[in-house]
Amino acid sequence: MTLFAMVLIGSAAVAQALPVKTYREIKAWKGDRVTVVASAPGEAFTLVSAHKEAQRPWADALFERNTAEGKTLVRHAYDCANATYRWMGEARRFRDLSLSITSMDQMRDRRLEPGTVEYQLARYVCAL
């Protein structure tokens, strides 16, 4: 088996592990900021809001990360079918999210890796 075939099979396996739920129309959800949807040592994430585009396996989400130092908003965009995400900003206040992006490289597609917080967040949002 070629390396290309192994990477392709591995990518498909990761993508298949994420739920890919689509809708006929745009859907939006408001989180309660209480229910923890993902966690790692010293941090817990709650959903602020999420939305999915009509008939596409994409989702955008805004989370609140709670740590001992305080609360931070984190925005991600997900391609549920391909198991990738984009970091779209992080700040203490909503109006400062876009200011946290200082280069296009920060918003590049990143592979979701099982066992990471990003993967937990993606599984939650992709299943909505």
C-alpha angles and dihedrals in degrees: 000000000000123000089244091056092049092050091047092050091045092050091049091050092053092045091050091055091064119076112246107202120168134182136206091237136029111284128200133190132194117212124217096227088226105074110083109225097178137006145182130181107304097003139075128188127213127184118252096175143329139187139188127208118238115275093349130110092231131111136183122204141182116206135184114225113206119201136156087267093056142264127323130182115229124190123200135175117208135202097201095186094055099034095237134126141190126220105229102182145306129219144138092246129044094232090057097055096094091044090061090066108088101164140022089238089069088063097050121129112271127194115245111235120204112245096034127111089242089057092050090050092048093050090053096048096040089054094055 
